[in-house]
Amino acid sequence: MKLHYLGIALFAIGLGPVTAAPTSHTHWNYLSPTGPDEWGDLHDEHALCSAGTQQSPINIKANTSAALPALAIHYPAGPAVVKHNGHSLEVTTESKGDVTLASGTHDFVQMHFHTPAEMQIDGRKYPFSAHLVHRDAVGNLAVIALLFDVGAKNKALDSLFSSLPRREGDSVTLNNLDLQSLFPEKLDYFTFMGSLTTPPCTEGVRWQVLKVPGTVSQQQLNAFKQLFPMNARPIQPTNDRMVKFAG
Ligand SMILES: [Zn+2]
């Protein structure tokens, strides 16, 4: 229905009718009829959103502890661009950085945010989270999820929250963002295999969820919610996945 109207609108302003190519951007959001329950039906490429068995987010209940290496994070501070992509704010950095896991080194690609946080730990819900997306040399994805409670102002995100890009497609450049200072002192984490939490819900994503939450102020959270009142996918079944705790 939406595409149909868009076609008429573009035709009316002289750009000609729109043909829905297979690669066309599929409209999705967090509200029915194009919300999480319908993502899998919106496009063939989104089929895993409803048919997948290793989907994220989950309610984390560690079922095994593992002697895994400590998270080796390396994100040099520097300039960053914050883009409003219609679903969240997406942050890219000039200096990139990386994380080394048992599976190898994964380069930082982008960070974005969700409210409320998507992952839960033993049923505990958090109001906000940051997802740091990484990719290794052969394309394997690894995401680090940081959880935040409401409390003290988040200093690392202060410059970001104080000049938000307000419309889809807008972006803001930050002089200096220090991703490393977003992390808690103790890097204990839960890890499991899951998926992207947005279409196309691709599986085979290695998740690392830090146990110790940080904080954002109520004012910072409100500023984000003004742009994105709710951008969290509901909890998905864990099924028979191993959820390891490293700490
Ligand atoms: Zn995310």
mmCIF file of N, CA, C and O in Angstrom, residues 50-94:
data_model
loop_
_atom_site.group_PDB
_atom_site.id
_atom_site.type_symbol
_atom_site.label_atom_id
_atom_site.label_comp_id
_atom_site.label_asym_id
_atom_site.label_seq_id
_atom_site.Cartn_x
_atom_site.Cartn_y
_atom_site.Cartn_z
ATOM 1 N N SER A 50 10.993 -14.448 10.658
ATOM 2 C CA SER A 50 9.945 -15.300 11.233
ATOM 3 C C SER A 50 10.332 -16.777 11.243
ATOM 4 O O SER A 50 9.886 -17.526 12.098
ATOM 5 N N ALA A 51 11.200 -17.212 10.313
ATOM 6 C CA ALA A 51 11.517 -18.639 10.210
ATOM 7 C C ALA A 51 12.818 -19.022 10.920
ATOM 8 O O ALA A 51 13.101 -20.209 11.076
ATOM 9 N N GLY A 52 13.602 -18.053 11.358
ATOM 10 C CA GLY A 52 14.899 -18.352 11.977
ATOM 11 C C GLY A 52 14.749 -19.037 13.323
ATOM 12 O O GLY A 52 13.711 -18.933 13.972
ATOM 13 N N THR A 53 15.802 -19.753 13.724
ATOM 14 C CA THR A 53 15.763 -20.445 15.025
ATOM 15 C C THR A 53 16.847 -19.932 15.966
ATOM 16 O O THR A 53 16.953 -20.373 17.098
ATOM 17 N N GLN A 54 17.681 -19.008 15.465
ATOM 18 C CA GLN A 54 18.759 -18.446 16.290
ATOM 19 C C GLN A 54 18.646 -16.928 16.247
ATOM 20 O O GLN A 54 19.576 -16.237 15.851
ATOM 21 N N GLN A 55 17.485 -16.433 16.638
ATOM 22 C CA GLN A 55 17.215 -15.006 16.511
ATOM 23 C C GLN A 55 17.573 -14.251 17.789
ATOM 24 O O GLN A 55 17.621 -14.799 18.887
ATOM 25 N N SER A 56 17.808 -12.960 17.624
ATOM 26 C CA SER A 56 18.083 -12.051 18.738
ATOM 27 C C SER A 56 16.990 -10.980 18.732
ATOM 28 O O SER A 56 16.433 -10.696 17.662
ATOM 29 N N PRO A 57 16.690 -10.349 19.859
ATOM 30 C CA PRO A 57 17.346 -10.524 21.161
ATOM 31 C C PRO A 57 16.762 -11.712 21.929
ATOM 32 O O PRO A 57 15.726 -12.245 21.555
ATOM 33 N N ILE A 58 17.465 -12.096 23.009
ATOM 34 C CA ILE A 58 16.953 -13.143 23.901
ATOM 35 C C ILE A 58 17.003 -12.647 25.338
ATOM 36 O O ILE A 58 17.655 -11.644 25.644
ATOM 37 N N ASN A 59 16.263 -13.352 26.185
ATOM 38 C CA ASN A 59 16.412 -13.165 27.621
ATOM 39 C C ASN A 59 17.573 -14.068 28.030
ATOM 40 O O ASN A 59 17.471 -15.289 27.970
ATOM 41 N N ILE A 60 18.686 -13.473 28.431
ATOM 42 C CA ILE A 60 19.920 -14.215 28.675
ATOM 43 C C ILE A 60 19.875 -14.958 30.007
ATOM 44 O O ILE A 60 19.696 -14.348 31.067
ATOM 45 N N LYS A 61 19.977 -16.263 29.930
ATOM 46 C CA LYS A 61 20.160 -17.088 31.129
ATOM 47 C C LYS A 61 21.373 -17.941 30.821
ATOM 48 O O LYS A 61 21.280 -18.870 30.005
ATOM 49 N N ALA A 62 22.480 -17.640 31.458
ATOM 50 C CA ALA A 62 23.707 -18.378 31.159
ATOM 51 C C ALA A 62 23.489 -19.839 31.508
ATOM 52 O O ALA A 62 23.018 -20.162 32.604
ATOM 53 N N ASN A 63 23.771 -20.743 30.574
ATOM 54 C CA ASN A 63 23.629 -22.169 30.877
ATOM 55 C C ASN A 63 24.965 -22.882 30.916
ATOM 56 O O ASN A 63 25.027 -24.079 31.106
ATOM 57 N N THR A 64 26.032 -22.135 30.744
ATOM 58 C CA THR A 64 27.356 -22.728 30.905
ATOM 59 C C THR A 64 28.361 -21.604 31.138
ATOM 60 O O THR A 64 28.175 -20.487 30.644
ATOM 61 N N SER A 65 29.378 -21.871 31.951
ATOM 62 C CA SER A 65 30.432 -20.856 32.059
ATOM 63 C C SER A 65 31.602 -21.360 31.233
ATOM 64 O O SER A 65 31.767 -22.562 31.036
ATOM 65 N N ALA A 66 32.368 -20.433 30.729
ATOM 66 C CA ALA A 66 33.404 -20.831 29.793
ATOM 67 C C ALA A 66 34.673 -20.048 30.071
ATOM 68 O O ALA A 66 34.611 -18.880 30.436
ATOM 69 N N ALA A 67 35.799 -20.717 29.907
ATOM 70 C CA ALA A 67 37.076 -20.033 30.064
ATOM 71 C C ALA A 67 37.409 -19.358 28.744
ATOM 72 O O ALA A 67 38.164 -19.874 27.930
ATOM 73 N N LEU A 68 36.766 -18.200 28.516
ATOM 74 C CA LEU A 68 36.995 -17.464 27.274
ATOM 75 C C LEU A 68 37.970 -16.330 27.538
ATOM 76 O O LEU A 68 38.044 -15.830 28.657
ATOM 77 N N PRO A 69 38.703 -15.918 26.508
ATOM 78 C CA PRO A 69 39.609 -14.789 26.710
ATOM 79 C C PRO A 69 38.830 -13.524 27.054
ATOM 80 O O PRO A 69 37.674 -13.381 26.650
ATOM 81 N N ALA A 70 39.480 -12.626 27.807
ATOM 82 C CA ALA A 70 38.859 -11.334 28.104
ATOM 83 C C ALA A 70 38.616 -10.606 26.791
ATOM 84 O O ALA A 70 39.339 -10.807 25.810
ATOM 85 N N LEU A 71 37.581 -9.758 26.763
ATOM 86 C CA LEU A 71 37.302 -8.961 25.568
ATOM 87 C C LEU A 71 38.462 -8.011 25.346
ATOM 88 O O LEU A 71 38.758 -7.198 26.213
ATOM 89 N N ALA A 72 39.125 -8.118 24.207
ATOM 90 C CA ALA A 72 40.232 -7.205 23.914
ATOM 91 C C ALA A 72 39.712 -6.119 22.977
ATOM 92 O O ALA A 72 39.653 -6.313 21.756
ATOM 93 N N ILE A 73 39.298 -4.989 23.580
ATOM 94 C CA ILE A 73 38.725 -3.907 22.781
ATOM 95 C C ILE A 73 39.782 -2.837 22.500
ATOM 96 O O ILE A 73 40.662 -2.579 23.315
ATOM 97 N N HIS A 74 39.654 -2.251 21.338
ATOM 98 C CA HIS A 74 40.647 -1.277 20.901
ATOM 99 C C HIS A 74 39.945 -0.292 19.969
ATOM 100 O O HIS A 74 39.687 -0.588 18.799
ATOM 101 N N TYR A 75 39.539 0.848 20.543
ATOM 102 C CA TYR A 75 38.831 1.867 19.762
ATOM 103 C C TYR A 75 39.502 3.222 19.998
ATOM 104 O O TYR A 75 39.199 3.896 20.982
ATOM 105 N N PRO A 76 40.416 3.627 19.117
ATOM 106 C CA PRO A 76 41.067 4.926 19.315
ATOM 107 C C PRO A 76 40.024 6.051 19.247
ATOM 108 O O PRO A 76 39.130 6.026 18.401
ATOM 109 N N ALA A 77 40.149 7.024 20.152
ATOM 110 C CA ALA A 77 39.233 8.171 20.140
ATOM 111 C C ALA A 77 39.501 9.012 18.898
ATOM 112 O O ALA A 77 40.616 9.012 18.372
ATOM 113 N N GLY A 78 38.469 9.701 18.427
ATOM 114 C CA GLY A 78 38.648 10.555 17.254
ATOM 115 C C GLY A 78 37.315 11.020 16.715
ATOM 116 O O GLY A 78 36.266 10.785 17.326
ATOM 117 N N PRO A 79 37.321 11.673 15.531
ATOM 118 C CA PRO A 79 36.089 12.188 14.939
ATOM 119 C C PRO A 79 35.094 11.069 14.614
ATOM 120 O O PRO A 79 35.498 9.941 14.315
ATOM 121 N N ALA A 80 33.814 11.416 14.667
ATOM 122 C CA ALA A 80 32.761 10.441 14.390
ATOM 123 C C ALA A 80 31.599 11.134 13.694
ATOM 124 O O ALA A 80 31.407 12.341 13.833
ATOM 125 N N VAL A 81 30.859 10.354 12.931
ATOM 126 C CA VAL A 81 29.655 10.878 12.272
ATOM 127 C C VAL A 81 28.451 10.133 12.829
ATOM 128 O O VAL A 81 28.460 8.907 12.941
ATOM 129 N N VAL A 82 27.416 10.887 13.216
ATOM 130 C CA VAL A 82 26.179 10.317 13.755
ATOM 131 C C VAL A 82 25.090 10.541 12.725
ATOM 132 O O VAL A 82 24.772 11.681 12.395
ATOM 133 N N LYS A 83 24.533 9.437 12.204
ATOM 134 C CA LYS A 83 23.520 9.568 11.157
ATOM 135 C C LYS A 83 22.168 9.039 11.631
ATOM 136 O O LYS A 83 22.096 7.977 12.259
ATOM 137 N N HIS A 84 21.110 9.784 11.334
ATOM 138 C CA HIS A 84 19.732 9.345 11.592
ATOM 139 C C HIS A 84 19.329 8.477 10.394
ATOM 140 O O HIS A 84 19.167 8.992 9.291
ATOM 141 N N ASN A 85 19.225 7.144 10.610
ATOM 142 C CA ASN A 85 18.947 6.268 9.455
ATOM 143 C C ASN A 85 17.483 5.852 9.379
ATOM 144 O O ASN A 85 17.127 4.946 8.618
ATOM 145 N N GLY A 86 16.638 6.503 10.170
ATOM 146 C CA GLY A 86 15.218 6.194 10.139
ATOM 147 C C GLY A 86 14.803 5.178 11.178
ATOM 148 O O GLY A 86 13.644 5.121 11.567
ATOM 149 N N HIS A 87 15.758 4.354 11.636
ATOM 150 C CA HIS A 87 15.468 3.331 12.640
ATOM 151 C C HIS A 87 16.224 3.574 13.939
ATOM 152 O O HIS A 87 15.826 3.105 14.995
ATOM 153 N N SER A 88 17.359 4.264 13.838
ATOM 154 C CA SER A 88 18.175 4.572 15.011
ATOM 155 C C SER A 88 19.190 5.638 14.607
ATOM 156 O O SER A 88 19.153 6.147 13.482
ATOM 157 N N LEU A 89 20.068 5.964 15.524
ATOM 158 C CA LEU A 89 21.226 6.793 15.201
ATOM 159 C C LEU A 89 22.385 5.846 14.962
ATOM 160 O O LEU A 89 22.637 4.961 15.779
ATOM 161 N N GLU A 90 23.084 6.028 13.859
ATOM 162 C CA GLU A 90 24.188 5.142 13.506
ATOM 163 C C GLU A 90 25.485 5.936 13.537
ATOM 164 O O GLU A 90 25.609 6.956 12.872
ATOM 165 N N VAL A 91 26.425 5.445 14.328
ATOM 166 C CA VAL A 91 27.685 6.152 14.541
ATOM 167 C C VAL A 91 28.813 5.432 13.822
ATOM 168 O O VAL A 91 29.012 4.225 14.018
ATOM 169 N N THR A 92 29.558 6.149 12.991
ATOM 170 C CA THR A 92 30.765 5.587 12.387
ATOM 171 C C THR A 92 31.942 6.462 12.819
ATOM 172 O O THR A 92 31.772 7.666 13.042
ATOM 173 N N THR A 93 33.114 5.850 12.957
ATOM 174 C CA THR A 93 34.275 6.596 13.428
ATOM 175 C C THR A 93 35.375 6.569 12.375
ATOM 176 O O THR A 93 35.476 5.618 11.596
ATOM 177 N N GLU A 94 36.180 7.598 12.408
ATOM 178 C CA GLU A 94 37.275 7.695 11.454
ATOM 179 C C GLU A 94 38.340 6.635 11.742
ATOM 180 O O GLU A 94 38.897 6.024 10.843
#
